[in-house]
PDB file of C-alpha atoms in Angstrom:
ATOM      1  CA  THR A   1     -14.147 -14.155  15.777  1.00  0.00           C
ATOM      2  CA  LEU A   2     -11.488 -16.773  16.454  1.00  0.00           C
ATOM      3  CA  TRP A   3      -9.702 -16.242  13.141  1.00  0.00           C
ATOM      4  CA  THR A   4     -10.103 -12.593  13.036  1.00  0.00           C
ATOM      5  CA  PHE A   5      -7.356 -10.815  14.605  1.00  0.00           C
ATOM      6  CA  THR A   6      -5.596 -13.361  16.922  1.00  0.00           C
ATOM      7  CA  ARG A   7      -2.739 -14.175  14.699  1.00  0.00           C
ATOM      8  CA  MET A   8      -1.899 -10.364  14.385  1.00  0.00           C
ATOM      9  CA  TYR A   9      -0.575 -10.309  17.951  1.00  0.00           C
ATOM     10  CA  PRO A  10       2.191 -12.834  17.654  1.00  0.00           C
ATOM     11  CA  ALA A  11       3.103 -11.453  14.089  1.00  0.00           C
ATOM     12  CA  VAL A  12       4.025  -7.984  15.593  1.00  0.00           C
ATOM     13  CA  GLY A  13       6.603  -9.424  18.143  1.00  0.00           C
ATOM     14  CA  PHE A  14       7.869 -12.055  15.679  1.00  0.00           C
ATOM     15  CA  SER A  15       8.331  -9.588  12.889  1.00  0.00           C
ATOM     16  CA  HIS A  16       9.839  -6.961  15.005  1.00  0.00           C
ATOM     17  CA  ASN A  17      12.472  -9.388  16.460  1.00  0.00           C
ATOM     18  CA  TRP A  18      13.134 -10.701  13.186  1.00  0.00           C
ATOM     19  CA  PHE A  19      13.571  -7.570  11.477  1.00  0.00           C
ATOM     20  CA  SER A  20      16.212  -6.387  14.053  1.00  0.00           C
ATOM     21  CA  LEU A  21      18.063  -9.645  13.553  1.00  0.00           C
ATOM     22  CA  SER A  22      17.846  -9.415   9.825  1.00  0.00           C
ATOM     23  CA  LEU A  23      19.235  -5.998   9.740  1.00  0.00           C
ATOM     24  CA  VAL A  24      22.448  -7.454  11.794  1.00  0.00           C
ATOM     25  CA  GLU A  25      22.715 -10.306   9.106  1.00  0.00           C
ATOM     26  CA  LEU A  26      22.089  -7.835   6.150  1.00  0.00           C
ATOM     27  CA  LYS A  27      25.113  -5.739   7.436  1.00  0.00           C
ATOM     28  CA  ARG A  28      27.367  -8.879   7.796  1.00  0.00           C
ATOM     29  CA  ARG A  29      26.353 -10.721   4.439  1.00  0.00           C
ATOM     30  CA  PRO A  30      23.859  -8.848   2.072  1.00  0.00           C
ATOM     31  CA  SER A  31      23.302 -11.913  -0.241  1.00  0.00           C
ATOM     32  CA  SER A  32      22.250 -14.246   2.704  1.00  0.00           C
ATOM     33  CA  LEU A  33      18.995 -12.338   3.299  1.00  0.00           C
ATOM     34  CA  GLY A  34      17.080 -13.379   0.358  1.00  0.00           C
ATOM     35  CA  PRO A  35      16.969 -17.228   1.201  1.00  0.00           C
ATOM     36  CA  ILE A  36      16.074 -16.406   4.803  1.00  0.00           C
ATOM     37  CA  VAL A  37      13.111 -14.169   3.889  1.00  0.00           C
ATOM     38  CA  LEU A  38      12.060 -16.924   1.188  1.00  0.00           C
ATOM     39  CA  GLY A  39      12.289 -19.807   3.882  1.00  0.00           C
ATOM     40  CA  ARG A  40      10.399 -17.843   6.458  1.00  0.00           C
ATOM     41  CA  LEU A  41       7.896 -16.881   4.102  1.00  0.00           C
ATOM     42  CA  ILE A  42       7.032 -20.530   2.880  1.00  0.00           C
ATOM     43  CA  VAL A  43       7.060 -21.754   6.476  1.00  0.00           C
ATOM     44  CA  VAL A  44       4.509 -18.925   7.657  1.00  0.00           C
ATOM     45  CA  LEU A  45       2.320 -19.368   4.725  1.00  0.00           C
ATOM     46  CA  GLY A  46       2.522 -23.185   4.935  1.00  0.00           C
ATOM     47  CA  LEU A  47       1.737 -23.526   8.594  1.00  0.00           C
ATOM     48  CA  GLU A  48      -0.712 -20.534   8.638  1.00  0.00           C
ATOM     49  CA  SER A  49      -2.635 -22.056   5.891  1.00  0.00           C
ATOM     50  CA  LEU A  50      -3.111 -25.478   7.774  1.00  0.00           C
ATOM     51  CA  TRP A  51      -5.099 -24.298  10.904  1.00  0.00           C
ATOM     52  CA  PRO A  52      -8.113 -22.677   9.214  1.00  0.00           C
ATOM     53  CA  MET A  53      -8.794 -25.711   7.019  1.00  0.00           C
ATOM     54  CA  VAL A  54      -8.427 -28.069  10.151  1.00  0.00           C
ATOM     55  CA  TYR A  55     -10.660 -25.932  11.877  1.00  0.00           C
ATOM     56  CA  VAL A  56     -13.360 -25.903   9.277  1.00  0.00           C
ATOM     57  CA  LEU A  57     -13.200 -29.549   8.513  1.00  0.00           C
ATOM     58  CA  VAL A  58     -13.700 -30.351  12.389  1.00  0.00           C
ATOM     59  CA  CYS A  59     -15.991 -27.578  13.382  1.00  0.00           C
ATOM     60  CA  TYR A  60     -18.400 -27.344  10.446  1.00  0.00           C
ATOM     61  CA  PRO A  61     -19.761 -30.777  10.562  1.00  0.00           C
ATOM     62  CA  PHE A  62     -20.587 -30.421  14.171  1.00  0.00           C
ATOM     63  CA  ALA A  63     -22.604 -27.186  13.585  1.00  0.00           C
ATOM     64  CA  GLY A  64     -24.662 -28.933  10.762  1.00  0.00           C
ATOM     65  CA  VAL A  65     -23.393 -26.548   8.121  1.00  0.00           C
ATOM     66  CA  PHE A  66     -21.693 -29.436   6.226  1.00  0.00           C
ATOM     67  CA  GLY A  67     -23.794 -29.369   3.143  1.00  0.00           C
ATOM     68  CA  SER A  68     -21.045 -29.429   0.489  1.00  0.00           C
ATOM     69  CA  ILE A  69     -17.400 -30.044   0.408  1.00  0.00           C
ATOM     70  CA  LYS A  70     -17.120 -26.936  -1.782  1.00  0.00           C
ATOM     71  CA  ILE A  71     -18.875 -24.698   0.710  1.00  0.00           C
ATOM     72  CA  VAL A  72     -16.512 -25.781   3.429  1.00  0.00           C
ATOM     73  CA  ILE A  73     -13.456 -25.433   1.364  1.00  0.00           C
ATOM     74  CA  LEU A  74     -14.520 -21.877   0.476  1.00  0.00           C
ATOM     75  CA  VAL A  75     -15.271 -21.026   4.079  1.00  0.00           C
ATOM     76  CA  GLY A  76     -11.667 -22.295   4.819  1.00  0.00           C
ATOM     77  CA  LEU A  77     -10.309 -20.192   1.949  1.00  0.00           C
ATOM     78  CA  PHE A  78     -11.905 -17.044   3.411  1.00  0.00           C
ATOM     79  CA  LEU A  79     -10.559 -17.766   6.820  1.00  0.00           C
ATOM     80  CA  LEU A  80      -7.342 -18.446   5.332  1.00  0.00           C
ATOM     81  CA  LEU A  81      -7.135 -15.172   3.399  1.00  0.00           C
ATOM     82  CA  ASN A  82      -8.433 -13.350   6.605  1.00  0.00           C
ATOM     83  CA  ASN A  83      -5.727 -14.797   8.665  1.00  0.00           C
ATOM     84  CA  LEU A  84      -3.012 -14.171   6.387  1.00  0.00           C
ATOM     85  CA  CYS A  85      -4.178 -10.437   6.133  1.00  0.00           C
ATOM     86  CA  TYR A  86      -4.176  -9.966   9.710  1.00  0.00           C
ATOM     87  CA  ILE A  87      -0.583 -11.735   9.914  1.00  0.00           C
ATOM     88  CA  SER A  88       0.738  -9.237   7.029  1.00  0.00           C
ATOM     89  CA  LEU A  89      -0.791  -6.445   9.040  1.00  0.00           C
ATOM     90  CA  GLY A  90       0.704  -7.433  12.229  1.00  0.00           C
ATOM     91  CA  SER A  91       4.174  -8.076  10.503  1.00  0.00           C
ATOM     92  CA  VAL A  92       3.984  -4.489   8.984  1.00  0.00           C
ATOM     93  CA  LEU A  93       3.221  -2.976  12.470  1.00  0.00           C
ATOM     94  CA  GLY A  94       6.034  -5.001  13.979  1.00  0.00           C
ATOM     95  CA  VAL A  95       8.698  -3.842  11.566  1.00  0.00           C
ATOM     96  CA  TYR A  96       7.864  -0.312  11.533  1.00  0.00           C
ATOM     97  CA  SER A  97       7.369  -0.072  15.364  1.00  0.00           C
ATOM     98  CA  LYS A  98      10.299   1.144  17.530  1.00  0.00           C
ATOM     99  CA  ARG A  99       9.293  -1.306  20.218  1.00  0.00           C
ATOM    100  CA  VAL A 100       7.182  -4.199  20.539  1.00  0.00           C
ATOM    101  CA  PRO A 101       4.643  -2.805  23.107  1.00  0.00           C
ATOM    102  CA  GLN A 102       3.962   0.161  20.646  1.00  0.00           C
ATOM    103  CA  GLY A 103       3.254  -2.274  17.803  1.00  0.00           C
ATOM    104  CA  MET A 104       0.910  -4.188  20.340  1.00  0.00           C
ATOM    105  CA  ILE A 105      -0.899  -1.103  20.913  1.00  0.00           C
ATOM    106  CA  ALA A 106      -1.427  -0.141  17.395  1.00  0.00           C
ATOM    107  CA  SER A 107      -2.591  -3.576  16.615  1.00  0.00           C
ATOM    108  CA  THR A 108      -5.124  -3.785  19.203  1.00  0.00           C
ATOM    109  CA  ILE A 109      -6.373  -0.169  18.056  1.00  0.00           C
ATOM    110  CA  PHE A 110      -6.519  -1.624  14.597  1.00  0.00           C
ATOM    111  CA  SER A 111      -8.130  -4.943  15.386  1.00  0.00           C
ATOM    112  CA  GLN A 112     -10.735  -3.650  17.657  1.00  0.00           C
ATOM    113  CA  THR A 113     -11.749  -0.782  15.432  1.00  0.00           C
ATOM    114  CA  SER A 114     -12.002  -3.295  12.282  1.00  0.00           C
ATOM    115  CA  LEU A 115     -14.381  -5.533  14.347  1.00  0.00           C
ATOM    116  CA  VAL A 116     -16.545  -2.863  15.351  1.00  0.00           C
ATOM    117  CA  ALA A 117     -16.426  -1.051  11.949  1.00  0.00           C
ATOM    118  CA  ALA A 118     -17.459  -4.152  10.290  1.00  0.00           C
ATOM    119  CA  GLY A 119     -21.028  -3.332  11.431  1.00  0.00           C
ATOM    120  CA  PHE A 120     -21.815  -6.832  12.953  1.00  0.00           C
ATOM    121  CA  TYR A 121     -21.820  -5.916  16.520  1.00  0.00           C
ATOM    122  CA  THR A 122     -23.165  -2.406  16.483  1.00  0.00           C
ATOM    123  CA  THR A 123     -24.806  -0.005  13.863  1.00  0.00           C
ATOM    124  CA  LEU A 124     -22.587   2.824  12.752  1.00  0.00           C
ATOM    125  CA  PRO A 125     -23.551   6.318  12.212  1.00  0.00           C
ATOM    126  CA  PRO A 126     -24.009   7.176   8.535  1.00  0.00           C
ATOM    127  CA  ALA A 127     -21.210   9.376   8.580  1.00  0.00           C
ATOM    128  CA  LEU A 128     -18.821   6.593   9.601  1.00  0.00           C
ATOM    129  CA  ASP A 129     -20.365   3.923   7.425  1.00  0.00           C
ATOM    130  CA  TRP A 130     -17.590   4.014   4.837  1.00  0.00           C
ATOM    131  CA  ILE A 131     -14.999   2.520   7.486  1.00  0.00           C
ATOM    132  CA  ARG A 132     -16.610  -1.001   7.243  1.00  0.00           C
ATOM    133  CA  TYR A 133     -14.887  -1.383   3.790  1.00  0.00           C
ATOM    134  CA  ILE A 134     -11.205  -1.253   5.243  1.00  0.00           C
ATOM    135  CA  SER A 135     -12.178  -3.948   7.657  1.00  0.00           C
ATOM    136  CA  PRO A 136     -10.859  -7.455   6.735  1.00  0.00           C
ATOM    137  CA  PHE A 137     -13.392  -9.040   9.090  1.00  0.00           C
ATOM    138  CA  TYR A 138     -16.247  -7.312   7.217  1.00  0.00           C
ATOM    139  CA  TRP A 139     -15.262  -8.976   3.694  1.00  0.00           C
ATOM    140  CA  THR A 140     -14.592 -12.184   5.507  1.00  0.00           C
ATOM    141  CA  PHE A 141     -17.644 -12.513   7.069  1.00  0.00           C
ATOM    142  CA  ARG A 142     -19.440 -11.447   4.222  1.00  0.00           C
ATOM    143  CA  GLY A 143     -17.690 -13.890   1.969  1.00  0.00           C
ATOM    144  CA  ILE A 144     -18.476 -16.712   4.441  1.00  0.00           C
ATOM    145  CA  LEU A 145     -22.365 -15.888   4.477  1.00  0.00           C
ATOM    146  CA  LYS A 146     -22.657 -15.472   0.574  1.00  0.00           C
ATOM    147  CA  SER A 147     -21.051 -18.903   0.283  1.00  0.00           C
ATOM    148  CA  CYS A 148     -22.925 -20.812   3.043  1.00  0.00           C
ATOM    149  CA  PHE A 149     -26.302 -19.408   2.473  1.00  0.00           C
ATOM    150  CA  LYS A 150     -28.370 -18.777  -0.827  1.00  0.00           C
ATOM    151  CA  TRP A 151     -31.208 -16.395  -1.524  1.00  0.00           C
ATOM    152  CA  ASN A 152     -33.808 -18.991  -1.336  1.00  0.00           C
ATOM    153  CA  ASP A 153     -32.843 -20.310   2.049  1.00  0.00           C
ATOM    154  CA  THR A 154     -35.519 -20.326   4.647  1.00  0.00           C
ATOM    155  CA  LEU A 155     -34.516 -20.390   8.109  1.00  0.00           C
ATOM    156  CA  GLU A 156     -36.629 -20.986  11.146  1.00  0.00           C
ATOM    157  CA  CYS A 157     -36.406 -19.560  14.683  1.00  0.00           C
ATOM    158  CA  ILE A 158     -35.657 -21.769  17.411  1.00  0.00           C
ATOM    159  CA  LYS A 159     -38.980 -21.217  19.185  1.00  0.00           C
ATOM    160  CA  GLY A 160     -40.871 -21.557  15.848  1.00  0.00           C
ATOM    161  CA  SER A 161     -41.658 -17.967  15.547  1.00  0.00           C
ATOM    162  CA  SER A 162     -39.870 -14.679  15.608  1.00  0.00           C
ATOM    163  CA  GLU A 163     -41.193 -13.471  19.084  1.00  0.00           C
ATOM    164  CA  VAL A 164     -39.224 -14.256  21.851  1.00  0.00           C
TER     165      VAL A 164
END
């Protein structure tokens, strides 16, 4: 869960402060906001794209999951998209919240709900089963599992049997 929602929290504060400053700049010079937005977008996307790939290239060989470079790149891509999704959600919460603490509370509620709603930590009641489909973590984890494992994989229990 390292890459699930941790980037959402700084995005709330940064976006709130950046949006407040951008409103001042927009009133001063309306034409200068476009290059600022484009520059920030390129920097955030570029830098946030780097870390999931570094993480995957370092950690997956240690875990023994490094069977194919295609799988490693796919897992990195899923983590990257998840990262960008939570950054985008944090940015929206930061822009629309009146104060940073309110945005942090909203992001905590959303991130924790999306983790629980994914269904990996607990079983949801049938009436709430639909909520997992709005969880970015659900789709990321599902994509990683489908890219790493195949239907014909056989996995053995550590102790050699399924009994503990």
